[in-house]
XYZ file of C-alpha atoms in Angstrom:
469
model
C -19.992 11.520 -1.583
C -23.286 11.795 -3.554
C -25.603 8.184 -2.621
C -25.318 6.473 -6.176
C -27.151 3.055 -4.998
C -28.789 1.494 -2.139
C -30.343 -1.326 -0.089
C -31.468 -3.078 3.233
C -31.633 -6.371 4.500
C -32.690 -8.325 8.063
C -35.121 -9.564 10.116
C -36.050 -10.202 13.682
C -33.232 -11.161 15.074
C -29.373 -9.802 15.043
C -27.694 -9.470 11.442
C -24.733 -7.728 10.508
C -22.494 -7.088 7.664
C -18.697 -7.473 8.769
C -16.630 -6.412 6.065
C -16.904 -5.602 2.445
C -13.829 -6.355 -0.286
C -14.538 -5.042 -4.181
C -12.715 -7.362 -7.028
C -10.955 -5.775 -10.248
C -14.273 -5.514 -12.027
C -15.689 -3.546 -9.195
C -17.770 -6.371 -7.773
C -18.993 -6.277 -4.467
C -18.520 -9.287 -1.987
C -20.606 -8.616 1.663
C -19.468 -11.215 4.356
C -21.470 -11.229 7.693
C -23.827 -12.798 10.356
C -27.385 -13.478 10.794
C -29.654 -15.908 13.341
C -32.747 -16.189 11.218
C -33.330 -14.641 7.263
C -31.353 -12.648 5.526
C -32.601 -11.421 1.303
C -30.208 -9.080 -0.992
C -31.673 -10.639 -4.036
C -35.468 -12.004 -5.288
C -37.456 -14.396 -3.241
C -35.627 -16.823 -4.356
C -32.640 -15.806 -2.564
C -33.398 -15.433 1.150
C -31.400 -17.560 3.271
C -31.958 -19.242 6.373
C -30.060 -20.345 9.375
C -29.979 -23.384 10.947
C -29.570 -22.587 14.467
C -27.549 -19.583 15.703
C -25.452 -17.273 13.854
C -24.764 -18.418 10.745
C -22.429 -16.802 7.834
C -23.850 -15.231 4.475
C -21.277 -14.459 1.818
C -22.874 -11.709 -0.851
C -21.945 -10.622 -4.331
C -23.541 -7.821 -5.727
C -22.444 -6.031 -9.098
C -21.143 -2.700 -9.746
C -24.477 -1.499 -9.946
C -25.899 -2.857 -6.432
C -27.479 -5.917 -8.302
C -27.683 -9.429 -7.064
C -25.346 -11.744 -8.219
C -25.151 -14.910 -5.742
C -25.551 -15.341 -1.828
C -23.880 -18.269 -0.048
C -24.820 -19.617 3.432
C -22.797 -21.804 5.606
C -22.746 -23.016 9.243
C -25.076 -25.534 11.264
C -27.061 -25.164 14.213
C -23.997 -23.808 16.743
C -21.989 -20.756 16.101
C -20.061 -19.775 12.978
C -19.244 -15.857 12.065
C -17.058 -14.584 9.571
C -14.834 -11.384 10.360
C -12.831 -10.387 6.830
C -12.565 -11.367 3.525
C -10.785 -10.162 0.191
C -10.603 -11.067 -3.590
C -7.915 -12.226 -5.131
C -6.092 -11.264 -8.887
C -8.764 -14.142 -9.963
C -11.673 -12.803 -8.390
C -11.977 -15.673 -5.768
C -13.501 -15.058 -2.350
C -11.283 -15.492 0.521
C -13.242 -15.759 3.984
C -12.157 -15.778 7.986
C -13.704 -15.926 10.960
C -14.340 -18.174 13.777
C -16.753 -21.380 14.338
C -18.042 -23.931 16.754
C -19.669 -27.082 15.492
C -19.304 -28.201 11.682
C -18.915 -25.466 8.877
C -18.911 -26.514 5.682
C -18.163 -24.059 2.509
C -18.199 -27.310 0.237
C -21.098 -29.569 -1.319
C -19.389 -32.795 -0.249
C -19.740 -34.025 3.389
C -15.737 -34.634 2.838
C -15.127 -30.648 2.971
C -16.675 -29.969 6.032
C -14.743 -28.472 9.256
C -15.167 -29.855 12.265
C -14.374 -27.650 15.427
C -11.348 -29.124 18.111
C -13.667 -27.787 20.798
C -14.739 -24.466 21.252
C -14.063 -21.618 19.073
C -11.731 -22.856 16.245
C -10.288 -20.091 13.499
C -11.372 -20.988 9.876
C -10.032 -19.614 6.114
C -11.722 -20.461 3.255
C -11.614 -19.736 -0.638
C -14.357 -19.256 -2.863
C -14.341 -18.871 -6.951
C -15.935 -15.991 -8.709
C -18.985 -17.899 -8.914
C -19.305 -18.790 -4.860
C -17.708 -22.485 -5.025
C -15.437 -24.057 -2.660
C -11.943 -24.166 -3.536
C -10.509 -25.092 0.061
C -11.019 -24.315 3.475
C -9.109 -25.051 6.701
C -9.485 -25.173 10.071
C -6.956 -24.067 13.068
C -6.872 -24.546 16.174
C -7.123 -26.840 19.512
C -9.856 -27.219 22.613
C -9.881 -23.405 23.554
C -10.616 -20.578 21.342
C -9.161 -19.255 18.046
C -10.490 -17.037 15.781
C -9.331 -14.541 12.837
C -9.912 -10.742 13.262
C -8.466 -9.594 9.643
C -7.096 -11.497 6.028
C -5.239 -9.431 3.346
C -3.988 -10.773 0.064
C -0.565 -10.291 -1.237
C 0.056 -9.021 -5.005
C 1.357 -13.514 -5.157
C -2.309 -13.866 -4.194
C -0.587 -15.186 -0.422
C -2.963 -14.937 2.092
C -2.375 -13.268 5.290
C -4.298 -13.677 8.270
C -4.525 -11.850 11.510
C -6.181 -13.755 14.540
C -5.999 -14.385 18.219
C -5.475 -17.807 20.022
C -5.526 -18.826 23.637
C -4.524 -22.425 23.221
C -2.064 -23.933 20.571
C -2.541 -23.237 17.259
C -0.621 -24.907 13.536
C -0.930 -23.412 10.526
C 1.165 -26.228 9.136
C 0.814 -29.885 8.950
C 4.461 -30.456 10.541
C 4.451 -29.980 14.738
C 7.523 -27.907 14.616
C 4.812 -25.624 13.237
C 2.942 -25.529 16.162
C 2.279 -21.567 17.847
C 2.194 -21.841 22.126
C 2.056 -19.137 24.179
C 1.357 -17.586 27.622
C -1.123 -15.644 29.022
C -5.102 -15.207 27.536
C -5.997 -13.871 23.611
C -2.313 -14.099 21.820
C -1.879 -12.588 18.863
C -0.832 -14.988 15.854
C -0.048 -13.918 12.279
C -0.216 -16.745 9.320
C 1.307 -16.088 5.811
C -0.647 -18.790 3.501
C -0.191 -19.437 -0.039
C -2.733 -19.471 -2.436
C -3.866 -23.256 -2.247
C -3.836 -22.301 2.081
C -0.484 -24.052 2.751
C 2.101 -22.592 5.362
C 5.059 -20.473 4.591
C 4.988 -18.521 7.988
C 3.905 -17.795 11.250
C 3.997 -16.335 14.522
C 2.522 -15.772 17.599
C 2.862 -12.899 20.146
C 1.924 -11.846 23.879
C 2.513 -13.138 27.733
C 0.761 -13.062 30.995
C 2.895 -9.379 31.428
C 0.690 -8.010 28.527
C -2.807 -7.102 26.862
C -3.103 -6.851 23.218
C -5.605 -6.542 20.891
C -5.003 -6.683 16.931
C -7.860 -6.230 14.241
C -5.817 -4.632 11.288
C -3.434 -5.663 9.044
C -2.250 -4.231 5.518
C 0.281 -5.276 2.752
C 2.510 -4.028 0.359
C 5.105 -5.915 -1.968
C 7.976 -6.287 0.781
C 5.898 -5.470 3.961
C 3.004 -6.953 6.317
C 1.547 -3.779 8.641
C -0.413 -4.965 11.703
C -2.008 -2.510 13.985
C -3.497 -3.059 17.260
C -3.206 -1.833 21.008
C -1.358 -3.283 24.132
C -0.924 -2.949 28.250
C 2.107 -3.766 29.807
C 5.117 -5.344 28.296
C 4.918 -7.315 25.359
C 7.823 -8.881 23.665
C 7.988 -9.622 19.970
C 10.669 -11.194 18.007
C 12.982 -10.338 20.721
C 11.986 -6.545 20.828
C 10.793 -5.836 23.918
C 7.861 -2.878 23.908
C 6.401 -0.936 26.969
C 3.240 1.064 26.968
C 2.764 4.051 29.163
C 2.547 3.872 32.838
C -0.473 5.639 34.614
C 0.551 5.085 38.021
C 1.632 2.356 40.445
C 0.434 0.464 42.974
C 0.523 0.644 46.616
C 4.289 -0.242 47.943
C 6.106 0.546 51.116
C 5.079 4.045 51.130
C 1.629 3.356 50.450
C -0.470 4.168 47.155
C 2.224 6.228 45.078
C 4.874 6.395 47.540
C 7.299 3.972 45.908
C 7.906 0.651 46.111
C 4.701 -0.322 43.725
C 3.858 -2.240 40.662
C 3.488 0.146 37.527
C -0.494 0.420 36.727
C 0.178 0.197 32.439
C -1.973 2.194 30.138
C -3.309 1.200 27.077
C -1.191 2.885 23.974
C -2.076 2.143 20.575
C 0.999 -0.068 18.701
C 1.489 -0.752 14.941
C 4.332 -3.451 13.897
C 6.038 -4.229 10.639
C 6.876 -7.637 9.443
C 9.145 -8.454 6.297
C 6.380 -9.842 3.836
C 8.785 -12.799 2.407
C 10.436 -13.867 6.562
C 7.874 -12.819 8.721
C 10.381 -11.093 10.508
C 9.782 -7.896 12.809
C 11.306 -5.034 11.420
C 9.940 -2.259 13.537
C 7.496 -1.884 16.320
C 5.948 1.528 17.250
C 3.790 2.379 19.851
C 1.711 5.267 19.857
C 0.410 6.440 23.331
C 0.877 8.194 27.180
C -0.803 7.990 30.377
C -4.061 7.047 29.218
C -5.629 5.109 26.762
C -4.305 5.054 22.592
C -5.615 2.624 20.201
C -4.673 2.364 16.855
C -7.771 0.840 15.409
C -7.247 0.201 11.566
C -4.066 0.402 9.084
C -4.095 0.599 5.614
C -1.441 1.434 2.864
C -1.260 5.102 1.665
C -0.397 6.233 -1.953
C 3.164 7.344 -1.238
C 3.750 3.738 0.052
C 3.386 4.407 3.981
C 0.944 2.965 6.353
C -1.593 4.645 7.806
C -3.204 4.336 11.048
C -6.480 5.812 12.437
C -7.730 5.220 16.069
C -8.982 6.580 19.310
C -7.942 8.314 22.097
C -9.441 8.893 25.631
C -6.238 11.282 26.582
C -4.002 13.575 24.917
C -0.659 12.513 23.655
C 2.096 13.274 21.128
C 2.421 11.632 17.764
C 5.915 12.938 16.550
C 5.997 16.538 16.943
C 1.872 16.559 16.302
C -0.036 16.911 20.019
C -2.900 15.340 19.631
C -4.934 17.264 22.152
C -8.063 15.505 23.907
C -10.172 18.649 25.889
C -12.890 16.541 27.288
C -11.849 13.676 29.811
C -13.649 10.740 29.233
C -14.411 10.869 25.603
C -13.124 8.707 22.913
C -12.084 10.986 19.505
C -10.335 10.023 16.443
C -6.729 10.512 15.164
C -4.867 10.030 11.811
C -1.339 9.414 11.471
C 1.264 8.251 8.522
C 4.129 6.725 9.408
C 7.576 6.016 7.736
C 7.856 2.381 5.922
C 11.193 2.189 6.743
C 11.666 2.877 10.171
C 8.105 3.658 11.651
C 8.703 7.523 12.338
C 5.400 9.882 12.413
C 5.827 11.863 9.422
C 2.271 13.279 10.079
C -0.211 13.322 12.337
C -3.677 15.195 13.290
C -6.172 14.693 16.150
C -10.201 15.347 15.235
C -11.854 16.292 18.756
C -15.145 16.504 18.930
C -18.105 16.670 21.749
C -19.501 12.987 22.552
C -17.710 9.948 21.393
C -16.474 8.888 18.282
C -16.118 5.422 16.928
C -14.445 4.091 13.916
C -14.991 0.734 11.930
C -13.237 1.679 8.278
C -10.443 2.875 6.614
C -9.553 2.929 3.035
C -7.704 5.115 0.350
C -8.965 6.443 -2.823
C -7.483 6.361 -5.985
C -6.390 9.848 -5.663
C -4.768 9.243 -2.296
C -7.448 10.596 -0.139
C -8.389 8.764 3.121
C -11.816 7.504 3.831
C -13.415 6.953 6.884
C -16.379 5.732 8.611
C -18.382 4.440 12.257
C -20.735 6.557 14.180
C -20.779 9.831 16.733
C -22.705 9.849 20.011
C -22.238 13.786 20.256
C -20.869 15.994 17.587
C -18.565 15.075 14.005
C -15.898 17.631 13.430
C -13.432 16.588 10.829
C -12.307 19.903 9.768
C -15.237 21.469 8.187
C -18.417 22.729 10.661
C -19.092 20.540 13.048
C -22.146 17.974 12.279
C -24.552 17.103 15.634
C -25.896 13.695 16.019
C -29.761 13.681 15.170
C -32.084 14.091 18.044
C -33.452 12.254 20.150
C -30.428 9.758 18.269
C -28.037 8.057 20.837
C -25.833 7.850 17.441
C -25.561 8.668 13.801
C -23.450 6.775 11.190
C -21.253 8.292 8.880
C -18.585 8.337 6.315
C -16.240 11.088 5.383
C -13.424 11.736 2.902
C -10.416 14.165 4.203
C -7.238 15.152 1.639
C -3.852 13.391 1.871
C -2.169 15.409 4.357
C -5.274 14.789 6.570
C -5.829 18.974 6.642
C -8.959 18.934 4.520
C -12.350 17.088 4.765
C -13.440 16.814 1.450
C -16.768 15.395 2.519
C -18.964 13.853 4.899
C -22.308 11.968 4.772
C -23.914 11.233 8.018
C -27.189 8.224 8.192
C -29.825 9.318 10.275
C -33.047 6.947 11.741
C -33.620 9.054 15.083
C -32.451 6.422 17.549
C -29.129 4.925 16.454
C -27.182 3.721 13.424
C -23.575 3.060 12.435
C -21.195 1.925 10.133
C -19.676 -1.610 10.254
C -17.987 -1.857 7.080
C -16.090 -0.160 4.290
C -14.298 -0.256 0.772
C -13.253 1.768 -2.070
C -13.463 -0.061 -5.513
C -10.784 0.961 -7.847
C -12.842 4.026 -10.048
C -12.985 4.921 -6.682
C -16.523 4.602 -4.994
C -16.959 4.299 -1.341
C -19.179 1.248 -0.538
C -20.300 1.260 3.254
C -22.586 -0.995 5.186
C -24.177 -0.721 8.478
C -27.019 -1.477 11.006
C -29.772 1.273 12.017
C -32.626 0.133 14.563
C -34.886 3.091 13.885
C -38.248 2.628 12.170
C -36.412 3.960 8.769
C -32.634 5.548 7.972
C -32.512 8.098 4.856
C -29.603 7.396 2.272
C -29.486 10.540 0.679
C -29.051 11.286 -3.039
C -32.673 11.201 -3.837
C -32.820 7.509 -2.855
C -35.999 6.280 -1.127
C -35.313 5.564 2.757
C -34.838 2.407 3.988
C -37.448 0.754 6.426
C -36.845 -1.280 9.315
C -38.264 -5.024 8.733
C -38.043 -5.961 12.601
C -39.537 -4.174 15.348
C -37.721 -1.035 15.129
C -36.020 0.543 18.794
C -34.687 -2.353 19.530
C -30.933 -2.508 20.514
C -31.138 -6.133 19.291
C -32.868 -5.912 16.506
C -30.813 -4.156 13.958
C -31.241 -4.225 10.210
C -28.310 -4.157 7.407
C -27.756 -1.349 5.124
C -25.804 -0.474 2.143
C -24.681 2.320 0.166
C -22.584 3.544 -2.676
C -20.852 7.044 -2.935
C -19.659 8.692 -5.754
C -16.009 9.714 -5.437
């Protein structure tokens, strides 16, 4: 976890780095937002935005160097939310837009939005050119929360839609639903043509998906959900808190059930798009299951929060302060979905989590930020006074037992982690936002100062960093 490179970015107004993806020569590409300049090279590479948030796509070397920055978007809204590299090195971006967003040099490229928010994937070459992009969706809003690539150099994407959405060019195609913020799931090939999709959730349910991982024969998807929520024809139920007033009054029988929130994580066949298991993870309370990723062995593995105790398998995941959110690990069978392991990380204050990845070696890493106190197994780490949160990002052994590591970035009023990967010698590259007047890196690096007015809840600047293994 020793620093091995650095460097900020931002201005005045709100930028942030979304998510980070490494290519097979251990380049880095930085996808994210910003409203008015945004550097990571020479003066000759600051961008600007037209209006609103625009979206900067960054590649840096293995070394932290500049390579090329891309900007796209006009003067309404356009943010991306993932990206990945393919076997080729090319960029593939998703997010959400309004107005026209064009990743193209000719005016016949550009995407124009249905309405409001429509969902957008686009691929770039190794050198930041357009290769094609498309727009999805109709009049009310769409937008992607994750995109994986498949070892065909598929796409997968992970969004949520409110009105109708087609991946395809054919209206049998065409994804309707019930009820606000479905969940839909796209399987692309490489040139962004349709092979699959599907769409999930009813006025009888909540759900909220932001993860998805993939393996040769399997798609992974990990999110949370209230009520009852019906997928493929399996019907799921998360945990009931209590009911509401019937005959006998509140709790006396006769009531609605009052549906907790319990973490879920689904498995689709890679090829069909098929559901082959669904399994939620939760009790009275509230259970997400935040982020899923792929471990070693071949089985996914799922980190969230919790705000009440529960059981995971034969683990309990015990929660001794009510009203806290802390951070659990679990691994779960590929086949069938069972916990094989599991392990709960209370800790005083809250605890928020924006990364997951695995090493080379197995080992999980993991970042956010802690309002209170970081105990991951070794002494526990306090948050920096007078900091309302510190960001950090820790390494802990395959069985989740041992924390191998931890680095936590201090500024003395509030920082955290918004970004994560592991490139394949097996540096951690993180990125985040601090809004103190500087943040300190670590490794004998020089601190980072804030460009904006520092203290400022909106007025966060980016950072990176690069840990040795």
């Amino acid at each position: 976890g020793e620093a091995l490179w650095g460097l900020g970015a931002g201005d005045e107004k709100r930028d942030r780095i979304e998510a980070i993806a490494a290519d097979q020569d251990e380049n880095i590409l930085l996808v994210g937002g910003f409203e008015a300049a945004i550097n990571f090279g020479g003066e000759a590479d600051e961008l600007l935005s037209e209006g609103r948030h625009d979206i900067f796509v960054v590649k840096l070397d293995a070394a932290g160097e500049h390579v090329w920055s891309r900007r796209f978007g006009d003067a309404a809204e356009q943010y991306p939310f993932a990206v990945a590299t393919d076997s080729s090195g090319n960029v593939i971006i998703t997010g959400e837009f309004e107005g026209t967003l064009n990743f193209g040099a000719d005016p016949s490229t550009a995407l124009v939005s249905a309405g409001r928010k429509d969902l957008f994937v686009a691929k770039l070459d190794a050198d930041g050119n357009h290769l094609f992009s498309r727009r999805f969706g109709d009049a009310l809003d769409q937008y992607a929360t994750a995109v994986a690539v498949t070892g065909a150099d598929e796409i997968v994407v992970l969004g949520v839609a409110n009105g109708a959405i087609n991946f395809g060019e054919e209206p049998g195609t065409a994804l309707t639903g019930t009820g606000d913020a479905n969940v839909v799931v796209a399987k692309l090939d490489a040139a962004g043509g349709h092979l699959w999709s599907k769409r999930f959730g009813s006025v009888d349910s909540w759900q909220r998906f932001r993860s998805i991982a993939v393996s040769e024969s399997a798609l992974y998807a990990a999110g949370a959900f209230g009520g009852i929520l019906e997928i493929d024809g399996h019907v799921v139920e998360s945990s009931i808190d209590g009911e509401t007033s019937g005959a006998g009054g509140s709790g006396g029988g006769g009531g609605e059930p009052i549906y907790g929130i319990d973490g879920l994580v689904v498995r689709f066949d890679l090829a069909s798009g098929s559901l082959v298991w669904a399994r939620p993870l939760g009790a009275a309370g509230e259970q997400y299951a935040k982020l899923v990723s792929l471990g070693l062995d071949g089985h996914p593995v799922v980190l969230g929060n919790y705000a009440a105790g529960f059981q995971i398998g034969s683990t309990e995941i015990e929660h001794p302060v009510a009203g806290e959110y802390d951070l659990y690990l679990a691994r779960l069978d590929a086949e069938a979905g069972e916990p094989l392991a599991a392990r709960g990380f209370p800790s005083a204050g809250d605890e928020f989590i924006w990364g997951l990845s695995q090493d080379p070696w197995g080992n999980h890493v993991l970042s956010g930020y802690f309002t209170g106190s970081l105990a991951l197994g070794g002494a526990p780490i306090a948050v920096g006074a007078p900091a309302s949160g510190d960001a950090f990002v820790a390494k802990l052994s395959p069985d989740f037992s041992e924390e191998l590591w931890s680095d936590v970035y201090r500024d003395q009023f509030y920082s955290f982690i918004s970004a994560q990967a592991v490139t394949a010698s097996g540096n951690t590259v993180a990125a985040g936002l601090f809004f103190g007047e500087r943040i300190e890196l670590g490794g004998g690096l020089p601190p980072l100062e804030h460009t904006a007015p520092a203290r400022d809840y909106d007025n966060g600047d980016v950072f990176v960093v690069t840990l040795s293994p």
